[in-house]
Amino acid sequence: MTTPPALLIAGHGTRDDAGAEAFRAFVRELGRRRPDLPVAGGFIELSPPPLGEAVAELVERGVRRFAAVPLMLVSAGHAKGDIPAALAREKERHPGVSYTYGRPLGPHPGLLRVLERRLAEAVDPSWDPAEVTVLLVGRGSTDPDANAEVFKAARLLWEGRGYAGVETAFVSLAMPDVPGGLDRCARLGARRIVVLPYFLFTGILPDRVRTQAEEWAAAHPEAEVRSADVIGPEPELLDLVLERYEEAVKGDLRMNCDSCVYRIALPGFEDKVGLPQQPHFHPDDDGHHHHGHSHSHSHAH
């Protein structure tokens, strides 16, 4: 019987220790769920272990083939460029190793169900959903395609669930910011607002979302504002990562490139078309002698 490829989880990284540990615990849980698979995980930046260390761990366990899944909700610069470049670097470091690359998680129905639960936990049970406006807050990116994905998630969350509306904001790099998003909700007549962080785990940015929501609420006593929790290591998330793994193994990736700044000349981003991608330098990665190789962006089609 052919041994299935190993599973490599690629995370963004955070300066928040609890958030980094949540990622590492999630990787361990994946390993428990699929004891037939070697599973490892690493970060692109900020947190240990670096992605290169996770690949080295798999190689030391005898792995020669693996499927890499980006543990990210949207396809921004990390998923489109940094991770493919880092994987190409690891292939140079470990001759004979091959890999396939999966797609980001996206607004999957399973994650929408988790978001719906987070909303239910945050609201007063007496509230009518038709009187509740949701503000879905994403990380924010300089990539317009990634920001558009958050709007798509907001629309899918709104459909069929009976809320007054689902608005969108970002905590960094993109507008509207959290106060601006709450201002918009108020201008639309919202009096009961739930701020819903579109994040997988706890961290500095989700904490910032909650703090900014509390500050806005204190200045606007006419509105009731509740903050919901992040998605967290729910069974649906575990299922989805394994689904993305199976897609990658089978070559069924269905990556959306229709509005990717590295392929399409979007207004204001024309200089990014065809831009070579470099792996991030991770301070915990000791294989510096390979740093500096340039790898063309390919989406791993």
PDB file of C-alpha atoms in Angstrom:
ATOM      1  CA  MET A   1       0.000   0.000   0.000  1.00  0.00           C
ATOM      2  CA  THR A   2       1.341   3.407  -0.985  1.00  0.00           C
ATOM      3  CA  THR A   3       2.052   5.715   1.946  1.00  0.00           C
ATOM      4  CA  PRO A   4      -0.033   8.913   1.640  1.00  0.00           C
ATOM      5  CA  PRO A   5       1.833  12.231   1.480  1.00  0.00           C
ATOM      6  CA  ALA A   6       2.457  13.945   4.803  1.00  0.00           C
ATOM      7  CA  LEU A   7       0.482  17.035   5.832  1.00  0.00           C
ATOM      8  CA  LEU A   8       2.324  20.322   6.342  1.00  0.00           C
ATOM      9  CA  ILE A   9       0.351  23.209   7.869  1.00  0.00           C
ATOM     10  CA  ALA A  10       1.625  26.694   7.020  1.00  0.00           C
ATOM     11  CA  GLY A  11       0.641  29.448   9.453  1.00  0.00           C
ATOM     12  CA  HIS A  12       1.027  33.202   9.318  1.00  0.00           C
ATOM     13  CA  GLY A  13       2.651  33.765  12.699  1.00  0.00           C
ATOM     14  CA  THR A  14       1.757  36.078  15.569  1.00  0.00           C
ATOM     15  CA  ARG A  15       3.513  37.946  18.360  1.00  0.00           C
ATOM     16  CA  ASP A  16       0.813  36.646  20.699  1.00  0.00           C
ATOM     17  CA  ASP A  17       2.023  33.567  22.595  1.00  0.00           C
ATOM     18  CA  ALA A  18      -1.501  32.238  23.134  1.00  0.00           C
ATOM     19  CA  GLY A  19      -2.289  32.549  19.436  1.00  0.00           C
ATOM     20  CA  ALA A  20       0.911  30.745  18.440  1.00  0.00           C
ATOM     21  CA  GLU A  21       0.203  27.964  20.926  1.00  0.00           C
ATOM     22  CA  ALA A  22      -3.350  27.653  19.589  1.00  0.00           C
ATOM     23  CA  PHE A  23      -1.854  26.956  16.150  1.00  0.00           C
ATOM     24  CA  ARG A  24       0.595  24.400  17.526  1.00  0.00           C
ATOM     25  CA  ALA A  25      -2.185  22.683  19.502  1.00  0.00           C
ATOM     26  CA  PHE A  26      -4.320  22.592  16.365  1.00  0.00           C
ATOM     27  CA  VAL A  27      -1.510  20.869  14.443  1.00  0.00           C
ATOM     28  CA  ARG A  28      -1.195  18.300  17.245  1.00  0.00           C
ATOM     29  CA  GLU A  29      -4.945  17.665  17.125  1.00  0.00           C
ATOM     30  CA  LEU A  30      -4.761  17.100  13.355  1.00  0.00           C
ATOM     31  CA  GLY A  31      -2.070  14.496  14.012  1.00  0.00           C
ATOM     32  CA  ARG A  32      -4.310  12.753  16.547  1.00  0.00           C
ATOM     33  CA  ARG A  33      -7.211  12.771  14.130  1.00  0.00           C
ATOM     34  CA  ARG A  34      -5.152  11.272  11.322  1.00  0.00           C
ATOM     35  CA  PRO A  35      -2.617   8.943  12.966  1.00  0.00           C
ATOM     36  CA  ASP A  36      -1.889   7.444   9.529  1.00  0.00           C
ATOM     37  CA  LEU A  37      -0.352  10.754   8.405  1.00  0.00           C
ATOM     38  CA  PRO A  38       2.860  12.458   9.476  1.00  0.00           C
ATOM     39  CA  VAL A  39       1.676  15.981  10.373  1.00  0.00           C
ATOM     40  CA  ALA A  40       3.798  19.060  11.070  1.00  0.00           C
ATOM     41  CA  GLY A  41       3.219  22.797  11.098  1.00  0.00           C
ATOM     42  CA  GLY A  42       5.287  25.961  11.002  1.00  0.00           C
ATOM     43  CA  PHE A  43       5.045  29.705  10.567  1.00  0.00           C
ATOM     44  CA  ILE A  44       6.108  32.088   7.811  1.00  0.00           C
ATOM     45  CA  GLU A  45       7.141  34.762  10.322  1.00  0.00           C
ATOM     46  CA  LEU A  46       7.018  35.976  13.929  1.00  0.00           C
ATOM     47  CA  SER A  47       6.430  32.676  15.780  1.00  0.00           C
ATOM     48  CA  PRO A  48       8.372  29.454  16.263  1.00  0.00           C
ATOM     49  CA  PRO A  49       8.683  26.987  14.713  1.00  0.00           C
ATOM     50  CA  PRO A  50       9.546  28.340  11.241  1.00  0.00           C
ATOM     51  CA  LEU A  51       8.121  26.507   8.252  1.00  0.00           C
ATOM     52  CA  GLY A  52      11.591  25.238   7.332  1.00  0.00           C
ATOM     53  CA  GLU A  53      11.921  23.516  10.700  1.00  0.00           C
ATOM     54  CA  ALA A  54       8.575  21.771  10.179  1.00  0.00           C
ATOM     55  CA  VAL A  55       9.718  20.504   6.770  1.00  0.00           C
ATOM     56  CA  ALA A  56      13.015  19.297   8.281  1.00  0.00           C
ATOM     57  CA  GLU A  57      11.034  17.442  10.973  1.00  0.00           C
ATOM     58  CA  LEU A  58       9.030  15.615   8.302  1.00  0.00           C
ATOM     59  CA  VAL A  59      12.172  14.773   6.315  1.00  0.00           C
ATOM     60  CA  GLU A  60      13.804  13.366   9.449  1.00  0.00           C
ATOM     61  CA  ARG A  61      10.751  11.110   9.830  1.00  0.00           C
ATOM     62  CA  GLY A  62      11.393   9.718   6.370  1.00  0.00           C
ATOM     63  CA  VAL A  63       8.878  11.840   4.475  1.00  0.00           C
ATOM     64  CA  ARG A  64       9.616  12.427   0.786  1.00  0.00           C
ATOM     65  CA  ARG A  65       6.199  13.710  -0.312  1.00  0.00           C
ATOM     66  CA  PHE A  66       3.930  16.147   1.445  1.00  0.00           C
ATOM     67  CA  ALA A  67       0.916  18.358   0.817  1.00  0.00           C
ATOM     68  CA  ALA A  68       1.092  21.871   2.249  1.00  0.00           C
ATOM     69  CA  VAL A  69      -2.123  23.594   3.381  1.00  0.00           C
ATOM     70  CA  PRO A  70      -2.064  27.317   4.240  1.00  0.00           C
ATOM     71  CA  LEU A  71      -3.989  27.824   7.484  1.00  0.00           C
ATOM     72  CA  MET A  72      -5.373  31.126   6.244  1.00  0.00           C
ATOM     73  CA  LEU A  73      -8.874  32.355   5.560  1.00  0.00           C
ATOM     74  CA  VAL A  74      -8.039  34.413   2.478  1.00  0.00           C
ATOM     75  CA  SER A  75      -5.490  34.210  -0.306  1.00  0.00           C
ATOM     76  CA  ALA A  76      -3.307  37.274   0.191  1.00  0.00           C
ATOM     77  CA  GLY A  77       0.442  37.789  -0.225  1.00  0.00           C
ATOM     78  CA  HIS A  78       1.386  35.029   2.216  1.00  0.00           C
ATOM     79  CA  ALA A  79      -0.651  32.322   0.518  1.00  0.00           C
ATOM     80  CA  LYS A  80       0.055  33.558  -3.007  1.00  0.00           C
ATOM     81  CA  GLY A  81       3.739  34.332  -2.729  1.00  0.00           C
ATOM     82  CA  ASP A  82       5.519  33.821   0.580  1.00  0.00           C
ATOM     83  CA  ILE A  83       4.520  30.204   1.173  1.00  0.00           C
ATOM     84  CA  PRO A  84       5.155  29.000  -2.420  1.00  0.00           C
ATOM     85  CA  ALA A  85       8.545  30.703  -2.311  1.00  0.00           C
ATOM     86  CA  ALA A  86       9.348  29.133   1.058  1.00  0.00           C
ATOM     87  CA  LEU A  87       8.313  25.692  -0.212  1.00  0.00           C
ATOM     88  CA  ALA A  88      10.509  26.093  -3.285  1.00  0.00           C
ATOM     89  CA  ARG A  89      13.393  26.975  -0.961  1.00  0.00           C
ATOM     90  CA  GLU A  90      12.745  23.853   1.130  1.00  0.00           C
ATOM     91  CA  LYS A  91      12.780  21.707  -2.001  1.00  0.00           C
ATOM     92  CA  GLU A  92      16.282  23.051  -2.706  1.00  0.00           C
ATOM     93  CA  ARG A  93      17.352  22.334   0.860  1.00  0.00           C
ATOM     94  CA  HIS A  94      16.039  18.764   0.747  1.00  0.00           C
ATOM     95  CA  PRO A  95      16.779  17.170  -2.637  1.00  0.00           C
ATOM     96  CA  GLY A  96      14.377  14.369  -3.501  1.00  0.00           C
ATOM     97  CA  VAL A  97      11.454  15.921  -1.634  1.00  0.00           C
ATOM     98  CA  SER A  98       8.302  16.766  -3.585  1.00  0.00           C
ATOM     99  CA  TYR A  99       5.152  18.577  -2.548  1.00  0.00           C
ATOM    100  CA  THR A 100       1.765  19.826  -3.658  1.00  0.00           C
ATOM    101  CA  TYR A 101       0.238  23.055  -2.419  1.00  0.00           C
ATOM    102  CA  GLY A 102      -3.363  23.378  -1.277  1.00  0.00           C
ATOM    103  CA  ARG A 103      -5.605  26.414  -1.320  1.00  0.00           C
ATOM    104  CA  PRO A 104      -6.549  28.668   1.601  1.00  0.00           C
ATOM    105  CA  LEU A 105      -9.631  27.878   3.651  1.00  0.00           C
ATOM    106  CA  GLY A 106     -11.985  30.482   2.232  1.00  0.00           C
ATOM    107  CA  PRO A 107     -15.594  31.119   3.309  1.00  0.00           C
ATOM    108  CA  HIS A 108     -16.420  27.415   3.485  1.00  0.00           C
ATOM    109  CA  PRO A 109     -19.950  26.455   4.641  1.00  0.00           C
ATOM    110  CA  GLY A 110     -18.443  24.704   7.672  1.00  0.00           C
ATOM    111  CA  LEU A 111     -16.728  27.905   8.791  1.00  0.00           C
ATOM    112  CA  LEU A 112     -19.891  29.902   8.148  1.00  0.00           C
ATOM    113  CA  ARG A 113     -21.656  27.550  10.570  1.00  0.00           C
ATOM    114  CA  VAL A 114     -18.985  28.287  13.189  1.00  0.00           C
ATOM    115  CA  LEU A 115     -19.372  32.040  12.614  1.00  0.00           C
ATOM    116  CA  GLU A 116     -23.121  31.634  13.082  1.00  0.00           C
ATOM    117  CA  ARG A 117     -22.475  29.888  16.414  1.00  0.00           C
ATOM    118  CA  ARG A 118     -20.138  32.670  17.501  1.00  0.00           C
ATOM    119  CA  LEU A 119     -22.881  35.186  16.747  1.00  0.00           C
ATOM    120  CA  ALA A 120     -25.432  33.163  18.704  1.00  0.00           C
ATOM    121  CA  GLU A 121     -23.063  33.063  21.677  1.00  0.00           C
ATOM    122  CA  ALA A 122     -22.577  36.831  21.580  1.00  0.00           C
ATOM    123  CA  VAL A 123     -26.149  38.069  21.257  1.00  0.00           C
ATOM    124  CA  ASP A 124     -28.822  38.333  23.902  1.00  0.00           C
ATOM    125  CA  PRO A 125     -31.192  35.365  23.373  1.00  0.00           C
ATOM    126  CA  SER A 126     -34.119  37.780  23.346  1.00  0.00           C
ATOM    127  CA  TRP A 127     -32.766  39.691  20.363  1.00  0.00           C
ATOM    128  CA  ASP A 128     -34.561  39.244  17.054  1.00  0.00           C
ATOM    129  CA  PRO A 129     -31.950  38.514  14.317  1.00  0.00           C
ATOM    130  CA  ALA A 130     -33.813  40.967  12.083  1.00  0.00           C
ATOM    131  CA  GLU A 131     -32.732  43.715  14.503  1.00  0.00           C
ATOM    132  CA  VAL A 132     -29.086  42.646  14.619  1.00  0.00           C
ATOM    133  CA  THR A 133     -26.413  44.058  12.316  1.00  0.00           C
ATOM    134  CA  VAL A 134     -23.162  42.126  12.107  1.00  0.00           C
ATOM    135  CA  LEU A 135     -19.780  43.734  11.472  1.00  0.00           C
ATOM    136  CA  LEU A 136     -17.423  41.097  10.106  1.00  0.00           C
ATOM    137  CA  VAL A 137     -13.840  42.262  10.688  1.00  0.00           C
ATOM    138  CA  GLY A 138     -11.013  40.808   8.604  1.00  0.00           C
ATOM    139  CA  ARG A 139      -7.276  41.145   8.968  1.00  0.00           C
ATOM    140  CA  GLY A 140      -6.939  43.543   6.038  1.00  0.00           C
ATOM    141  CA  SER A 141      -4.418  43.431   3.234  1.00  0.00           C
ATOM    142  CA  THR A 142      -2.779  45.513   0.530  1.00  0.00           C
ATOM    143  CA  ASP A 143      -4.141  42.864  -1.865  1.00  0.00           C
ATOM    144  CA  PRO A 144      -7.613  43.900  -3.134  1.00  0.00           C
ATOM    145  CA  ASP A 145      -8.460  40.290  -4.004  1.00  0.00           C
ATOM    146  CA  ALA A 146      -7.906  39.247  -0.374  1.00  0.00           C
ATOM    147  CA  ASN A 147     -10.082  42.097   0.915  1.00  0.00           C
ATOM    148  CA  ALA A 148     -12.802  41.157  -1.565  1.00  0.00           C
ATOM    149  CA  GLU A 149     -12.794  37.628  -0.098  1.00  0.00           C
ATOM    150  CA  VAL A 150     -13.838  39.060   3.273  1.00  0.00           C
ATOM    151  CA  PHE A 151     -16.762  40.829   1.605  1.00  0.00           C
ATOM    152  CA  LYS A 152     -17.712  37.519  -0.009  1.00  0.00           C
ATOM    153  CA  ALA A 153     -17.698  35.837   3.400  1.00  0.00           C
ATOM    154  CA  ALA A 154     -19.909  38.622   4.769  1.00  0.00           C
ATOM    155  CA  ARG A 155     -22.430  38.177   1.974  1.00  0.00           C
ATOM    156  CA  LEU A 156     -22.519  34.406   2.402  1.00  0.00           C
ATOM    157  CA  LEU A 157     -23.027  34.843   6.150  1.00  0.00           C
ATOM    158  CA  TRP A 158     -25.919  37.229   5.518  1.00  0.00           C
ATOM    159  CA  GLU A 159     -27.735  34.975   3.042  1.00  0.00           C
ATOM    160  CA  GLY A 160     -30.675  33.129   4.584  1.00  0.00           C
ATOM    161  CA  ARG A 161     -29.853  33.858   8.217  1.00  0.00           C
ATOM    162  CA  GLY A 162     -32.253  36.733   8.842  1.00  0.00           C
ATOM    163  CA  TYR A 163     -29.855  39.387  10.139  1.00  0.00           C
ATOM    164  CA  ALA A 164     -30.573  43.034   9.382  1.00  0.00           C
ATOM    165  CA  GLY A 165     -27.275  43.152   7.544  1.00  0.00           C
ATOM    166  CA  VAL A 166     -23.664  42.038   7.568  1.00  0.00           C
ATOM    167  CA  GLU A 167     -21.182  44.863   7.053  1.00  0.00           C
ATOM    168  CA  THR A 168     -17.427  44.525   6.600  1.00  0.00           C
ATOM    169  CA  ALA A 169     -14.385  46.219   8.144  1.00  0.00           C
ATOM    170  CA  PHE A 170     -10.662  45.571   8.560  1.00  0.00           C
ATOM    171  CA  VAL A 171      -8.319  45.921  11.495  1.00  0.00           C
ATOM    172  CA  SER A 172      -5.250  46.874   9.424  1.00  0.00           C
ATOM    173  CA  LEU A 173      -4.062  47.970   5.957  1.00  0.00           C
ATOM    174  CA  ALA A 174      -7.537  48.425   4.440  1.00  0.00           C
ATOM    175  CA  MET A 175     -10.629  50.550   4.888  1.00  0.00           C
ATOM    176  CA  PRO A 176     -13.085  50.811   6.477  1.00  0.00           C
ATOM    177  CA  ASP A 177     -11.403  50.306   9.828  1.00  0.00           C
ATOM    178  CA  VAL A 178     -13.352  49.067  12.852  1.00  0.00           C
ATOM    179  CA  PRO A 179     -14.619  52.492  14.026  1.00  0.00           C
ATOM    180  CA  GLY A 180     -15.485  53.367  10.417  1.00  0.00           C
ATOM    181  CA  GLY A 181     -17.366  50.114  10.001  1.00  0.00           C
ATOM    182  CA  LEU A 182     -19.318  50.729  13.201  1.00  0.00           C
ATOM    183  CA  ASP A 183     -20.077  54.297  12.062  1.00  0.00           C
ATOM    184  CA  ARG A 184     -21.496  52.850   8.853  1.00  0.00           C
ATOM    185  CA  CYS A 185     -23.666  50.404  10.790  1.00  0.00           C
ATOM    186  CA  ALA A 186     -25.006  53.271  12.891  1.00  0.00           C
ATOM    187  CA  ARG A 187     -25.719  55.419   9.816  1.00  0.00           C
ATOM    188  CA  LEU A 188     -27.700  52.497   8.403  1.00  0.00           C
ATOM    189  CA  GLY A 189     -29.857  52.590  11.533  1.00  0.00           C
ATOM    190  CA  ALA A 190     -28.290  49.726  13.480  1.00  0.00           C
ATOM    191  CA  ARG A 191     -28.939  49.771  17.213  1.00  0.00           C
ATOM    192  CA  ARG A 192     -27.802  46.234  18.005  1.00  0.00           C
ATOM    193  CA  ILE A 193     -24.419  45.372  16.523  1.00  0.00           C
ATOM    194  CA  VAL A 194     -22.282  42.268  16.894  1.00  0.00           C
ATOM    195  CA  VAL A 195     -18.618  42.666  15.990  1.00  0.00           C
ATOM    196  CA  LEU A 196     -17.472  39.335  14.571  1.00  0.00           C
ATOM    197  CA  PRO A 197     -13.694  38.810  14.093  1.00  0.00           C
ATOM    198  CA  TYR A 198     -12.888  36.857  10.924  1.00  0.00           C
ATOM    199  CA  PHE A 199      -9.854  35.213  12.489  1.00  0.00           C
ATOM    200  CA  LEU A 200      -8.977  31.603  13.208  1.00  0.00           C
ATOM    201  CA  PHE A 201      -7.275  32.009  16.593  1.00  0.00           C
ATOM    202  CA  THR A 202      -6.664  34.564  19.303  1.00  0.00           C
ATOM    203  CA  GLY A 203      -3.917  37.112  18.789  1.00  0.00           C
ATOM    204  CA  ILE A 204      -2.920  40.758  18.845  1.00  0.00           C
ATOM    205  CA  LEU A 205      -5.197  41.759  15.960  1.00  0.00           C
ATOM    206  CA  PRO A 206      -8.385  40.078  17.264  1.00  0.00           C
ATOM    207  CA  ASP A 207      -7.675  41.681  20.651  1.00  0.00           C
ATOM    208  CA  ARG A 208      -7.370  45.034  18.879  1.00  0.00           C
ATOM    209  CA  VAL A 209     -10.741  44.480  17.188  1.00  0.00           C
ATOM    210  CA  ARG A 210     -12.401  43.903  20.575  1.00  0.00           C
ATOM    211  CA  THR A 211     -10.709  46.937  22.156  1.00  0.00           C
ATOM    212  CA  GLN A 212     -11.694  49.241  19.287  1.00  0.00           C
ATOM    213  CA  ALA A 213     -15.277  47.956  19.430  1.00  0.00           C
ATOM    214  CA  GLU A 214     -15.433  48.634  23.178  1.00  0.00           C
ATOM    215  CA  GLU A 215     -14.040  52.143  22.703  1.00  0.00           C
ATOM    216  CA  TRP A 216     -16.572  52.925  19.981  1.00  0.00           C
ATOM    217  CA  ALA A 217     -19.421  51.521  22.101  1.00  0.00           C
ATOM    218  CA  ALA A 218     -18.411  53.690  25.062  1.00  0.00           C
ATOM    219  CA  ALA A 219     -18.657  56.763  22.822  1.00  0.00           C
ATOM    220  CA  HIS A 220     -22.024  55.665  21.360  1.00  0.00           C
ATOM    221  CA  PRO A 221     -24.271  54.630  24.264  1.00  0.00           C
ATOM    222  CA  GLU A 222     -27.320  54.699  21.977  1.00  0.00           C
ATOM    223  CA  ALA A 223     -26.104  51.457  20.351  1.00  0.00           C
ATOM    224  CA  GLU A 224     -25.747  48.023  21.950  1.00  0.00           C
ATOM    225  CA  VAL A 225     -22.480  46.481  20.815  1.00  0.00           C
ATOM    226  CA  ARG A 226     -21.378  42.924  21.523  1.00  0.00           C
ATOM    227  CA  SER A 227     -18.090  41.281  20.514  1.00  0.00           C
ATOM    228  CA  ALA A 228     -18.016  37.669  19.350  1.00  0.00           C
ATOM    229  CA  ASP A 229     -15.130  35.234  19.673  1.00  0.00           C
ATOM    230  CA  VAL A 230     -12.745  34.044  16.959  1.00  0.00           C
ATOM    231  CA  ILE A 231     -13.450  30.841  15.028  1.00  0.00           C
ATOM    232  CA  GLY A 232     -11.151  28.644  17.128  1.00  0.00           C
ATOM    233  CA  PRO A 233     -10.106  24.993  16.730  1.00  0.00           C
ATOM    234  CA  GLU A 234     -13.605  23.719  16.008  1.00  0.00           C
ATOM    235  CA  PRO A 235     -14.350  20.316  14.408  1.00  0.00           C
ATOM    236  CA  GLU A 236     -15.427  22.115  11.229  1.00  0.00           C
ATOM    237  CA  LEU A 237     -11.976  23.698  10.950  1.00  0.00           C
ATOM    238  CA  LEU A 238     -10.250  20.346  11.397  1.00  0.00           C
ATOM    239  CA  ASP A 239     -12.534  18.832   8.753  1.00  0.00           C
ATOM    240  CA  LEU A 240     -11.855  21.676   6.328  1.00  0.00           C
ATOM    241  CA  VAL A 241      -8.063  21.461   6.641  1.00  0.00           C
ATOM    242  CA  LEU A 242      -8.227  17.743   5.899  1.00  0.00           C
ATOM    243  CA  GLU A 243     -10.525  18.497   2.941  1.00  0.00           C
ATOM    244  CA  ARG A 244      -7.952  20.952   1.585  1.00  0.00           C
ATOM    245  CA  TYR A 245      -5.264  18.283   2.129  1.00  0.00           C
ATOM    246  CA  GLU A 246      -7.227  15.734   0.096  1.00  0.00           C
ATOM    247  CA  GLU A 247      -7.737  18.298  -2.696  1.00  0.00           C
ATOM    248  CA  ALA A 248      -4.012  18.978  -2.813  1.00  0.00           C
ATOM    249  CA  VAL A 249      -3.144  15.287  -2.890  1.00  0.00           C
ATOM    250  CA  LYS A 250      -5.597  14.690  -5.744  1.00  0.00           C
ATOM    251  CA  GLY A 251      -4.532  17.831  -7.612  1.00  0.00           C
ATOM    252  CA  ASP A 252      -8.063  19.274  -7.392  1.00  0.00           C
ATOM    253  CA  LEU A 253      -7.107  22.789  -6.310  1.00  0.00           C
ATOM    254  CA  ARG A 254      -9.543  25.098  -8.134  1.00  0.00           C
ATOM    255  CA  MET A 255      -7.499  28.171  -7.221  1.00  0.00           C
ATOM    256  CA  ASN A 256      -9.223  31.431  -8.158  1.00  0.00           C
ATOM    257  CA  CYS A 257      -6.833  33.571 -10.209  1.00  0.00           C
ATOM    258  CA  ASP A 258      -9.401  35.835 -11.861  1.00  0.00           C
ATOM    259  CA  SER A 259      -8.571  38.843  -9.684  1.00  0.00           C
ATOM    260  CA  CYS A 260      -5.042  38.062  -8.512  1.00  0.00           C
ATOM    261  CA  VAL A 261      -2.744  41.108  -8.602  1.00  0.00           C
ATOM    262  CA  TYR A 262       0.178  38.899  -9.642  1.00  0.00           C
ATOM    263  CA  ARG A 263      -1.681  37.858 -12.807  1.00  0.00           C
ATOM    264  CA  ILE A 264      -4.167  40.624 -13.614  1.00  0.00           C
ATOM    265  CA  ALA A 265      -3.405  44.350 -13.939  1.00  0.00           C
ATOM    266  CA  LEU A 266      -5.839  45.746 -11.371  1.00  0.00           C
ATOM    267  CA  PRO A 267      -6.067  49.560 -11.117  1.00  0.00           C
ATOM    268  CA  GLY A 268      -3.289  50.859  -8.893  1.00  0.00           C
ATOM    269  CA  PHE A 269      -1.564  47.474  -8.675  1.00  0.00           C
ATOM    270  CA  GLU A 270      -0.210  47.128 -12.217  1.00  0.00           C
ATOM    271  CA  ASP A 271       3.392  46.885 -10.985  1.00  0.00           C
ATOM    272  CA  LYS A 272       2.699  43.586  -9.206  1.00  0.00           C
ATOM    273  CA  VAL A 273       1.945  41.553 -12.348  1.00  0.00           C
ATOM    274  CA  GLY A 274       4.552  38.795 -12.699  1.00  0.00           C
ATOM    275  CA  LEU A 275       6.448  39.984  -9.641  1.00  0.00           C
ATOM    276  CA  PRO A 276       8.976  37.376  -8.411  1.00  0.00           C
ATOM    277  CA  GLN A 277       8.232  36.079  -4.926  1.00  0.00           C
ATOM    278  CA  GLN A 278      10.705  35.785  -2.065  1.00  0.00           C
ATOM    279  CA  PRO A 279      10.308  33.632   1.038  1.00  0.00           C
ATOM    280  CA  HIS A 280      10.049  35.527   4.306  1.00  0.00           C
ATOM    281  CA  PHE A 281      13.149  35.580   6.476  1.00  0.00           C
ATOM    282  CA  HIS A 282      12.199  33.847   9.717  1.00  0.00           C
ATOM    283  CA  PRO A 283      14.554  34.658  12.632  1.00  0.00           C
ATOM    284  CA  ASP A 284      14.336  31.073  13.938  1.00  0.00           C
ATOM    285  CA  ASP A 285      15.302  29.538  10.587  1.00  0.00           C
ATOM    286  CA  ASP A 286      19.010  28.778  10.583  1.00  0.00           C
ATOM    287  CA  GLY A 287      19.271  27.871   6.876  1.00  0.00           C
ATOM    288  CA  HIS A 288      20.199  31.404   5.838  1.00  0.00           C
ATOM    289  CA  HIS A 289      22.578  30.290   3.122  1.00  0.00           C
ATOM    290  CA  HIS A 290      19.663  29.600   0.825  1.00  0.00           C
ATOM    291  CA  HIS A 291      18.003  32.969   1.381  1.00  0.00           C
ATOM    292  CA  GLY A 292      17.875  35.241  -1.616  1.00  0.00           C
ATOM    293  CA  HIS A 293      16.649  32.849  -4.291  1.00  0.00           C
ATOM    294  CA  SER A 294      13.856  34.362  -6.346  1.00  0.00           C
ATOM    295  CA  HIS A 295      10.906  32.241  -7.360  1.00  0.00           C
ATOM    296  CA  SER A 296       8.191  33.254  -9.772  1.00  0.00           C
ATOM    297  CA  HIS A 297       4.643  33.368  -8.488  1.00  0.00           C
ATOM    298  CA  SER A 298       2.697  30.441  -9.879  1.00  0.00           C
ATOM    299  CA  HIS A 299      -0.220  29.637  -7.521  1.00  0.00           C
ATOM    300  CA  ALA A 300       1.129  26.057  -7.853  1.00  0.00           C
ATOM    301  CA  HIS A 301      -1.275  25.180 -10.640  1.00  0.00           C
TER     302      HIS A 301
END
